XYZ file of C-alpha atoms in Angstrom:
95
model
C -1.209 -5.684 11.787
C -0.355 -4.158 8.428
C -3.862 -2.824 7.689
C -4.110 -0.168 10.444
C -0.620 1.192 9.798
C -1.076 1.306 6.027
C -4.543 2.842 6.419
C -3.180 5.554 8.661
C -0.422 6.296 6.153
C -2.941 6.483 3.329
C -5.197 8.817 5.309
C -2.332 11.108 6.300
C -1.065 11.297 2.725
C -4.530 12.069 1.338
C -5.257 14.668 4.000
C -1.912 16.424 3.541
C -2.341 16.572 -0.241
C -5.905 17.879 0.030
C -4.846 20.436 2.635
C -2.059 21.670 0.384
C -4.450 21.980 -2.560
C -6.982 23.879 -0.465
C -4.297 26.146 0.974
C -2.907 26.945 -2.482
C -6.352 27.924 -3.754
C -7.530 29.737 -0.593
C -10.458 27.388 0.036
C -12.285 27.916 3.318
C -12.252 30.617 5.934
C -9.043 29.780 7.748
C -6.922 26.820 8.811
C -9.118 25.890 11.761
C -12.270 25.874 9.626
C -10.658 23.491 7.158
C -9.131 21.389 9.930
C -12.381 19.811 11.086
C -13.418 18.930 7.542
C -9.986 17.447 6.858
C -10.191 15.440 10.075
C -13.529 13.926 9.055
C -12.427 13.263 5.479
C -9.194 11.709 6.743
C -11.103 9.401 9.089
C -13.324 8.260 6.225
C -10.297 7.622 4.026
C -8.622 5.682 6.844
C -11.666 3.423 7.218
C -11.796 2.715 3.497
C -8.066 2.042 3.337
C -8.181 -0.234 6.402
C -10.839 -2.331 4.732
C -8.850 -2.503 1.511
C -5.597 -3.438 3.223
C -7.375 -5.901 5.525
C -8.901 -7.788 2.619
C -5.644 -7.876 0.705
C -3.523 -8.912 3.672
C -6.084 -11.464 4.841
C -6.894 -13.150 1.552
C -4.298 -12.370 -1.083
C -1.451 -12.317 1.441
C -1.958 -16.002 2.188
C -0.774 -16.944 -1.276
C 1.491 -14.094 -2.329
C 2.813 -11.421 -0.028
C 4.264 -9.507 -2.977
C 0.902 -9.403 -4.760
C -0.826 -8.241 -1.571
C 1.702 -5.450 -1.056
C 1.547 -4.344 -4.701
C -2.259 -4.412 -4.701
C -2.381 -2.493 -1.445
C -0.047 0.217 -2.682
C -1.844 0.570 -6.007
C -5.229 0.632 -4.269
C -4.035 3.249 -1.790
C -2.675 5.428 -4.583
C -6.000 5.215 -6.422
C -7.917 6.018 -3.219
C -5.801 9.105 -2.546
C -6.104 10.223 -6.158
C -9.917 9.890 -6.139
C -10.071 11.501 -2.678
C -8.211 14.612 -3.821
C -9.982 14.711 -7.195
C -13.478 14.567 -5.659
C -12.830 17.034 -2.842
C -10.913 19.604 -4.848
C -11.818 23.245 -4.926
C -15.461 23.463 -6.050
C -14.729 25.985 -8.814
C -11.789 23.967 -10.165
C -8.082 24.559 -9.894
C -7.749 27.920 -11.567
C -5.608 29.462 -8.867
Protein backbone atom coordinates (compact mmCIF):
# COMPACT_ATOMS: atom_id res chain seq x y z
CA UNK A 1 0.00 0.00 0.00
CA UNK A 2 3.02 2.27 0.31
CA UNK A 3 4.01 2.13 -3.38
CA UNK A 4 1.00 3.96 -4.90
CA UNK A 5 1.04 6.73 -2.29
CA UNK A 6 4.79 7.26 -2.53
CA UNK A 7 4.64 7.13 -6.34
CA UNK A 8 1.93 9.76 -6.40
CA UNK A 9 3.98 11.98 -4.08
CA UNK A 10 7.04 11.56 -6.27
CA UNK A 11 5.08 12.39 -9.42
CA UNK A 12 3.47 15.47 -7.87
CA UNK A 13 6.81 16.75 -6.60
CA UNK A 14 8.50 16.23 -9.98
CA UNK A 15 5.65 17.82 -11.90
CA UNK A 16 5.48 20.86 -9.61
CA UNK A 17 9.24 21.43 -9.84
CA UNK A 18 9.24 21.08 -13.63
CA UNK A 19 6.23 23.38 -13.92
CA UNK A 20 7.96 26.01 -11.80
CA UNK A 21 11.11 25.78 -13.92
CA UNK A 22 9.12 26.09 -17.13
CA UNK A 23 7.10 29.00 -15.76
CA UNK A 24 10.23 30.85 -14.65
CA UNK A 25 11.79 30.51 -18.10
CA UNK A 26 8.59 31.13 -20.12
CA UNK A 27 8.62 27.71 -21.80
CA UNK A 28 5.54 26.89 -23.86
CA UNK A 29 2.63 28.90 -25.14
CA UNK A 30 0.56 29.18 -21.99
CA UNK A 31 -0.38 27.23 -18.87
CA UNK A 32 -2.91 25.01 -20.63
CA UNK A 33 -0.42 24.04 -23.34
CA UNK A 34 2.11 22.98 -20.73
CA UNK A 35 -0.55 21.27 -18.61
CA UNK A 36 -1.10 18.33 -20.94
CA UNK A 37 2.63 17.69 -21.29
CA UNK A 38 3.07 17.89 -17.52
CA UNK A 39 0.17 15.48 -17.03
CA UNK A 40 1.77 12.91 -19.34
CA UNK A 41 5.24 13.36 -17.85
CA UNK A 42 3.79 13.10 -14.35
CA UNK A 43 2.00 9.86 -15.22
CA UNK A 44 5.23 8.38 -16.57
CA UNK A 45 7.11 9.42 -13.44
CA UNK A 46 4.37 7.92 -11.26
CA UNK A 47 4.65 4.58 -13.06
CA UNK A 48 8.42 4.50 -12.66
CA UNK A 49 8.20 5.46 -9.00
CA UNK A 50 5.48 2.88 -8.31
CA UNK A 51 7.71 0.17 -9.71
CA UNK A 52 10.66 1.36 -7.66
CA UNK A 53 8.69 1.59 -4.42
CA UNK A 54 6.94 -1.72 -5.11
CA UNK A 55 10.22 -3.57 -5.51
CA UNK A 56 11.72 -1.99 -2.42
CA UNK A 57 8.67 -2.52 -0.24
CA UNK A 58 8.15 -6.06 -1.53
CA UNK A 59 11.69 -7.37 -1.35
CA UNK A 60 13.88 -5.17 0.81
CA UNK A 61 11.04 -4.35 3.21
CA UNK A 62 10.82 -7.98 4.29
CA UNK A 63 14.20 -7.77 5.96
CA UNK A 64 14.61 -4.11 6.85
CA UNK A 65 11.86 -1.54 6.76
CA UNK A 66 14.35 1.25 7.43
CA UNK A 67 16.50 0.24 4.45
CA UNK A 68 13.43 0.05 2.21
CA UNK A 69 12.27 3.51 3.27
CA UNK A 70 15.74 5.03 2.87
CA UNK A 71 16.21 3.40 -0.54
CA UNK A 72 12.78 4.53 -1.66
CA UNK A 73 13.38 8.13 -0.64
CA UNK A 74 16.83 8.24 -2.22
CA UNK A 75 15.52 6.61 -5.40
CA UNK A 76 12.61 9.05 -5.58
CA UNK A 77 14.93 12.02 -5.13
CA UNK A 78 17.17 10.75 -7.93
CA UNK A 79 14.15 10.16 -10.19
CA UNK A 80 12.85 13.69 -9.63
CA UNK A 81 16.31 15.15 -10.18
CA UNK A 82 16.79 13.27 -13.48
CA UNK A 83 13.20 14.09 -14.50
CA UNK A 84 13.72 17.83 -14.09
CA UNK A 85 17.25 17.74 -15.53
CA UNK A 86 16.18 15.91 -18.72
CA UNK A 87 13.02 17.93 -19.35
CA UNK A 88 14.44 21.35 -18.60
CA UNK A 89 14.18 24.25 -20.97
CA UNK A 90 15.70 23.12 -24.28
CA UNK A 91 18.03 26.13 -24.54
CA UNK A 92 19.25 25.76 -20.95
CA UNK A 93 18.46 27.78 -17.87
CA UNK A 94 19.65 31.20 -18.91
CA UNK A 95 16.54 33.03 -17.79
